[in-house]
Coordinates of C-alpha atoms in Angstrom, one line a residue:
M21 CA 124.0 -109.6 6.9
K22 CA 120.8 -108.3 6.0
P23 CA 120.8 -105.3 3.6
N24 CA 119.2 -102.4 6.0
K25 CA 121.7 -103.7 8.8
M26 CA 124.8 -103.2 6.3
L27 CA 123.4 -99.9 5.3
T28 CA 123.1 -98.7 8.4
I29 CA 127.1 -99.5 9.3
S30 CA 128.1 -97.9 6.5
L31 CA 126.2 -94.8 6.8
R32 CA 127.6 -94.4 10.1
K33 CA 131.2 -95.0 8.9
F34 CA 130.6 -92.6 6.3
R35 CA 129.5 -90.1 8.9
K36 CA 132.6 -90.9 11.2
L37 CA 134.8 -90.3 8.3
K38 CA 133.4 -87.1 7.3
R39 CA 133.4 -86.0 11.2
A40 CA 136.6 -87.2 12.5
P41 CA 138.8 -88.7 9.7
I42 CA 141.8 -89.0 11.8
L43 CA 139.9 -91.3 14.5
F44 CA 138.4 -93.3 11.6
F45 CA 141.8 -94.2 10.3
R46 CA 143.0 -94.9 13.5
D47 CA 140.0 -97.3 14.5
Y48 CA 139.9 -98.7 11.4
L49 CA 143.8 -100.0 11.5
L50 CA 143.2 -101.0 15.0
K51 CA 140.4 -103.2 14.6
R52 CA 142.5 -105.3 11.9
H53 CA 145.9 -104.9 14.0
P54 CA 145.0 -104.6 17.8
L55 CA 147.9 -103.4 20.0
V56 CA 146.6 -106.0 22.8
L57 CA 145.3 -109.0 22.0
N58 CA 143.9 -109.8 25.9
H59 CA 142.2 -108.3 28.4
N60 CA 144.3 -108.0 30.9
N61 CA 146.6 -105.3 29.1
I62 CA 149.4 -107.5 28.8
I63 CA 151.7 -106.2 26.3
N64 CA 152.1 -108.5 22.7
A65 CA 155.1 -110.2 22.4
T66 CA 155.5 -110.4 26.5
E67 CA 153.2 -113.6 27.0
G68 CA 155.8 -115.9 27.1
I69 CA 158.2 -114.4 30.0
I70 CA 155.0 -113.9 32.3
V71 CA 153.2 -117.1 32.1
S72 CA 157.1 -118.7 32.2
A73 CA 157.3 -116.6 35.6
L74 CA 154.0 -117.3 37.0
Q75 CA 154.7 -121.5 36.6
N76 CA 157.8 -120.9 38.3
S77 CA 156.5 -119.2 41.1
I78 CA 153.5 -121.9 41.6
A79 CA 155.2 -124.7 40.9
S80 CA 155.3 -126.6 44.3
F81 CA 151.8 -126.0 44.9
K82 CA 150.6 -128.4 43.0
P83 CA 147.2 -130.5 44.1
A84 CA 146.8 -133.9 44.1
F85 CA 143.1 -134.1 44.0
K86 CA 141.5 -135.3 41.0
I87 CA 140.0 -132.3 38.4
D88 CA 137.5 -132.8 36.1
V89 CA 136.5 -130.6 32.9
V90 CA 133.0 -129.5 32.4
Y91 CA 131.6 -128.4 28.7
T92 CA 128.5 -126.8 27.5
W93 CA 127.5 -127.8 23.8
V94 CA 125.1 -127.3 20.9
D95 CA 124.9 -128.6 17.4
A96 CA 123.1 -125.8 15.6
N97 CA 123.4 -128.1 12.4
D98 CA 121.2 -130.5 13.9
S99 CA 117.7 -130.3 12.2
A100 CA 116.0 -131.7 14.9
W101 CA 117.0 -129.2 16.9
L102 CA 116.6 -126.2 14.6
Q103 CA 112.9 -127.3 14.6
K104 CA 112.3 -127.4 18.4
K105 CA 114.5 -123.8 18.5
R106 CA 111.9 -122.4 15.9
L107 CA 109.3 -123.7 17.7
H108 CA 109.9 -122.2 20.9
S109 CA 111.1 -118.7 19.7
N110 CA 108.5 -116.0 20.1
A111 CA 108.6 -112.9 18.4
D112 CA 106.8 -110.9 20.7
I113 CA 109.1 -111.8 23.9
S114 CA 111.8 -109.0 24.0
Y115 CA 114.9 -111.3 24.7
A116 CA 118.5 -109.9 25.7
L117 CA 121.0 -108.5 22.8
Y118 CA 122.0 -111.2 20.1
A119 CA 119.9 -113.7 22.9
T120 CA 118.6 -115.7 19.1
E121 CA 121.3 -114.7 17.0
E122 CA 122.5 -117.5 14.8
S123 CA 126.0 -117.0 16.0
R124 CA 125.1 -117.8 19.5
F125 CA 124.7 -121.5 18.1
S126 CA 126.7 -121.9 15.7
N127 CA 129.0 -125.2 15.3
H128 CA 132.4 -124.7 13.7
N129 CA 134.1 -127.9 15.0
E130 CA 135.2 -125.9 18.1
L131 CA 134.6 -128.5 20.3
Y132 CA 137.1 -131.2 18.5
Y133 CA 139.5 -128.7 18.6
S134 CA 139.3 -127.5 22.3
L135 CA 139.6 -131.2 23.2
L136 CA 142.7 -131.6 21.2
S137 CA 143.9 -128.5 22.9
I138 CA 143.2 -130.5 26.6
E139 CA 144.7 -133.7 25.3
K140 CA 147.6 -131.9 24.6
N141 CA 148.2 -129.1 27.4
I142 CA 146.3 -130.3 30.2
S143 CA 146.4 -134.1 29.6
W144 CA 146.0 -134.4 33.8
V145 CA 142.6 -134.0 34.0
N146 CA 140.4 -136.9 35.0
R147 CA 137.1 -137.0 33.0
I148 CA 135.9 -135.0 30.8
F149 CA 131.7 -134.2 30.8
I150 CA 130.1 -133.1 27.6
V151 CA 126.4 -131.0 28.2
T152 CA 124.2 -131.4 25.0
D153 CA 120.6 -131.3 24.3
N154 CA 120.2 -135.1 23.0
Q155 CA 123.2 -134.8 20.6
K156 CA 126.4 -136.4 20.1
P157 CA 129.7 -134.3 19.5
L158 CA 132.7 -135.4 17.1
I159 CA 135.5 -136.7 20.0
P160 CA 139.0 -137.6 19.3
D161 CA 139.6 -141.3 19.5
S162 CA 142.3 -140.5 22.2
L163 CA 140.1 -139.3 24.6
K164 CA 136.8 -141.0 24.3
D165 CA 137.3 -143.0 27.3
R166 CA 137.3 -140.2 29.5
V167 CA 134.3 -138.4 28.1
V168 CA 130.9 -138.6 29.4
L169 CA 128.1 -137.3 27.5
V170 CA 125.2 -135.7 30.0
D171 CA 121.8 -134.3 28.4
H172 CA 120.0 -131.7 29.5
S173 CA 117.1 -133.9 31.0
E174 CA 120.2 -135.5 33.4
I175 CA 120.7 -131.9 35.4
I176 CA 117.9 -129.4 34.5
P177 CA 114.4 -129.8 36.0
Q178 CA 111.8 -130.7 33.5
Q179 CA 109.4 -127.6 33.7
Y180 CA 112.7 -125.7 32.3
L181 CA 113.1 -128.1 29.1
P182 CA 113.7 -127.2 26.5
T183 CA 116.0 -124.3 26.7
F184 CA 118.2 -122.5 24.3
N185 CA 119.7 -120.3 27.0
S186 CA 123.2 -121.4 28.1
H187 CA 123.2 -119.4 31.4
V188 CA 120.2 -121.6 32.7
V189 CA 122.4 -124.6 31.3
E190 CA 125.6 -123.5 33.3
A191 CA 123.2 -122.8 36.2
Y192 CA 122.8 -126.9 36.9
L193 CA 126.1 -127.8 36.2
H194 CA 126.3 -129.2 39.8
K195 CA 123.8 -131.7 39.2
I196 CA 126.2 -133.6 37.0
K197 CA 126.2 -137.2 38.5
G198 CA 130.1 -138.5 39.4
L199 CA 131.4 -134.6 39.2
S200 CA 134.5 -134.1 40.9
E201 CA 134.9 -131.4 43.9
H202 CA 137.1 -129.5 41.6
F203 CA 136.0 -129.0 38.0
I204 CA 137.2 -126.5 35.5
Y205 CA 134.4 -124.9 33.2
F206 CA 135.1 -125.0 29.2
N207 CA 132.8 -123.4 26.6
D208 CA 133.3 -125.0 23.5
D209 CA 135.2 -121.8 21.6
F210 CA 138.2 -122.3 24.6
F211 CA 141.1 -123.2 24.1
V212 CA 144.2 -124.4 25.8
A213 CA 147.4 -122.5 24.3
Q214 CA 150.2 -124.1 26.0
K215 CA 151.2 -126.7 28.7
N216 CA 149.5 -125.5 31.9
N217 CA 149.9 -127.3 35.2
P218 CA 147.0 -128.2 37.7
E219 CA 148.2 -125.3 40.0
H220 CA 147.2 -123.0 37.5
F221 CA 143.8 -123.6 38.3
F222 CA 143.8 -124.9 41.7
K223 CA 146.3 -124.8 44.6
S224 CA 147.4 -127.9 46.6
N225 CA 144.9 -126.7 49.5
G226 CA 141.8 -126.4 47.7
I227 CA 141.9 -122.7 46.6
A228 CA 140.7 -122.0 43.0
S229 CA 141.8 -119.2 40.7
L230 CA 139.9 -116.3 40.0
F231 CA 140.9 -115.1 36.3
V232 CA 139.8 -111.5 36.7
S233 CA 140.1 -109.5 33.5
N234 CA 140.4 -105.6 33.0
K235 CA 136.9 -105.3 31.5
S236 CA 134.2 -103.8 33.9
T237 CA 131.1 -104.6 34.5
S238 CA 129.5 -101.1 34.6
Y239 CA 127.9 -99.4 31.8
S240 CA 125.9 -96.5 31.2
P241 CA 122.1 -96.8 32.4
G242 CA 119.9 -97.6 29.0
E243 CA 123.2 -98.1 27.0
E244 CA 121.6 -99.9 23.7
R245 CA 124.4 -102.5 23.0
T246 CA 123.8 -103.6 26.8
T247 CA 124.6 -107.4 25.9
A248 CA 123.2 -110.4 28.2
T249 CA 126.3 -111.3 29.7
L250 CA 127.0 -107.9 31.1
S251 CA 123.3 -107.7 32.8
A252 CA 123.5 -110.9 34.2
C253 CA 126.9 -109.3 36.0
Q254 CA 125.2 -106.8 37.1
N255 CA 122.4 -109.0 38.5
C256 CA 124.5 -111.3 40.2
N257 CA 126.1 -107.9 41.6
D258 CA 122.8 -107.4 42.7
I259 CA 122.5 -110.2 45.0
F260 CA 125.7 -110.0 46.1
E261 CA 125.2 -106.8 47.5
S262 CA 121.9 -107.6 48.9
N263 CA 123.6 -110.4 50.9
F264 CA 127.2 -109.5 51.1
A265 CA 127.0 -106.1 51.3
V266 CA 129.8 -106.1 48.2
R267 CA 129.8 -105.6 44.4
F268 CA 132.6 -106.8 42.0
D269 CA 133.3 -104.4 38.7
N270 CA 135.8 -106.6 37.3
T271 CA 134.0 -109.7 34.8
L272 CA 136.2 -112.5 34.5
T273 CA 138.4 -113.4 31.7
H274 CA 136.9 -114.7 29.1
T275 CA 138.3 -118.4 29.6
Y276 CA 138.0 -121.6 31.6
V277 CA 136.6 -121.4 35.0
P278 CA 137.9 -123.3 37.9
L279 CA 135.1 -124.0 40.0
I280 CA 134.0 -126.0 43.8
K281 CA 131.5 -127.9 43.2
S282 CA 130.5 -128.1 47.0
V283 CA 130.6 -124.1 46.7
F284 CA 128.1 -124.2 43.7
E285 CA 125.7 -126.6 45.4
E286 CA 126.0 -123.4 48.4
S287 CA 124.6 -121.1 45.6
A288 CA 122.4 -122.9 44.2
S289 CA 120.7 -123.5 47.7
M290 CA 120.9 -119.7 48.6
F291 CA 120.3 -118.3 45.9
Q292 CA 117.5 -120.9 44.3
H293 CA 114.7 -118.2 44.3
E294 CA 116.7 -116.3 41.8
I295 CA 118.1 -119.2 39.9
A296 CA 114.4 -120.5 39.5
A297 CA 112.8 -117.0 38.5
F298 CA 115.2 -116.7 35.1
S299 CA 115.6 -120.4 34.2
K300 CA 112.3 -120.4 32.3
N301 CA 113.7 -118.2 29.9
K302 CA 113.7 -120.0 27.1
F303 CA 116.3 -117.7 25.4
R304 CA 119.0 -115.0 27.1
A305 CA 117.2 -112.5 28.7
K306 CA 117.7 -109.6 31.2
N307 CA 117.0 -111.3 34.4
D308 CA 119.3 -114.4 33.6
L309 CA 122.5 -114.7 36.1
N310 CA 125.5 -116.1 34.8
V311 CA 125.9 -118.4 37.7
A312 CA 128.8 -120.4 36.5
T313 CA 131.1 -117.6 35.4
F314 CA 130.4 -115.0 37.6
L315 CA 128.1 -115.9 40.5
V316 CA 130.0 -119.1 41.9
P317 CA 133.5 -117.6 41.1
Y318 CA 132.7 -114.7 43.2
H319 CA 131.0 -116.6 46.1
Q320 CA 133.7 -118.5 46.3
Y321 CA 136.1 -115.7 47.0
I322 CA 133.7 -114.2 49.5
L323 CA 134.1 -117.7 50.9
G324 CA 137.7 -117.4 51.4
K325 CA 137.6 -120.2 48.7
S326 CA 139.4 -118.3 45.8
A327 CA 142.1 -115.8 44.8
P328 CA 142.9 -113.6 42.1
N329 CA 145.3 -115.2 39.2
L330 CA 146.2 -114.3 35.9
D331 CA 145.1 -116.1 32.8
I332 CA 146.5 -114.3 29.5
C333 CA 143.8 -115.2 27.0
F334 CA 143.6 -114.1 23.5
Y335 CA 140.0 -113.2 23.1
F336 CA 138.5 -112.4 19.7
N337 CA 135.6 -112.7 17.2
I338 CA 136.1 -115.4 14.8
R339 CA 134.3 -113.0 12.2
S340 CA 136.2 -109.8 12.7
P341 CA 138.6 -108.4 10.6
A342 CA 140.9 -108.4 13.2
S343 CA 141.1 -112.5 13.8
G344 CA 143.8 -113.0 11.4
S345 CA 145.8 -111.1 13.3
F346 CA 145.4 -113.1 16.2
Y347 CA 145.8 -116.3 14.0
R348 CA 149.1 -115.1 12.7
A349 CA 150.4 -113.9 16.3
L350 CA 149.3 -117.3 18.0
I351 CA 150.9 -119.4 15.0
N352 CA 154.0 -117.1 15.3
G353 CA 153.9 -117.4 19.5
K354 CA 153.9 -121.3 18.6
K355 CA 157.2 -121.1 16.6
D356 CA 158.7 -118.7 19.4
N357 CA 157.3 -120.1 22.2
N358 CA 155.6 -116.9 23.5
L359 CA 152.1 -118.5 23.7
P360 CA 149.4 -117.3 25.9
H361 CA 148.1 -119.5 28.6
S362 CA 144.2 -120.0 26.3
F363 CA 142.4 -118.5 23.7
C364 CA 139.1 -117.5 22.6
A365 CA 137.8 -118.0 18.9
N366 CA 134.4 -116.3 19.9
D367 CA 131.4 -116.3 17.2
F368 CA 130.1 -113.0 18.7
S369 CA 127.4 -111.4 16.3
S370 CA 126.7 -112.5 12.8
N371 CA 124.9 -108.8 12.0
E372 CA 128.1 -107.1 12.9
F373 CA 130.5 -108.3 9.7
N374 CA 130.3 -109.4 6.5
H375 CA 133.1 -111.8 6.5
D376 CA 132.9 -114.3 4.1
G377 CA 135.2 -117.4 4.6
Y378 CA 135.7 -117.2 8.4
S379 CA 134.5 -120.7 9.5
E380 CA 137.2 -122.2 6.9
R381 CA 139.9 -119.7 7.7
L382 CA 139.2 -120.8 11.8
N383 CA 139.4 -124.5 10.9
E384 CA 142.5 -123.9 9.0
F385 CA 144.0 -122.0 11.9
L386 CA 143.0 -124.2 14.8
S387 CA 144.2 -127.7 12.3
S388 CA 147.8 -125.9 12.1
F389 CA 147.9 -125.0 15.3
F390 CA 147.0 -128.2 16.9
I391 CA 147.8 -130.9 14.7
S392 CA 150.2 -130.0 12.0

């Protein structure tokens, strides 16, 4: 963390301590020991009961069709990629908040363990596509025959390459050659925490699950900490309002997303000008759309091809002091058969916390959870 950034944070905390000491200590403890570990307000230690009840209620709706998985992945430790990123970074351009942050591109070997989570908990998936920028990830031997690497150049128009904007990459997933009609989109920091059946993602009639959270897309105008993701949600809502006279206030749960290729193609055609307008952004910007994680899922809902469903997902920042609470909850939950559906070990901001050793602790936890 930069010294001036650390000083600013320290002064802000000191002023809060002086102004409202009770609130300061309350927030201090909650950040390290959160009472709720998900974005669905599910009370801790009840996850296993709810997941079991949900699984039993939909067991007879198992789909017979194939379901693929798609990842987007980047290795920021690749010197050639880093050189290319520096070449295309422009200090004079106003990017979205955190758009060029180191944490947005850091590789902590999450993909390897995420793939292991698929092998262990949703082994029924068909093929696994990994979209990369001419890079080769480490893949578990047991999955190598099912993994297909897809280069950016195979799906993204040449005029937008290279790109370091995940929103741009996600906007062209429907162009993957051989992709099944039904697929699940993963980020590399998404993990399947326990056994999940196909009907959790798609019902037998083809309806996709819409995993909504309790987090709102609304924000105050001019809010300093408006993220690129939130801006992209609002931009998508503007499109929905113009075309369908509807807006959606709930973001999706920060986990995997069930998608229907034909609806993705329809969205890409219907909103091609809006997608082209932001595809030139080398890094995240304020006019982005989150096509795969908001536009298409809610377009599916508008068309009657998806329905709200619950995916209990533990979401945390691996650099935060609270990460230890999540690790303990997951390890204990594995022992007690009380796990969420999924979890996201997010690397959110390298400026937010000075928390050395976080990458090592993450790998120690993932190894213990998926291998030990």
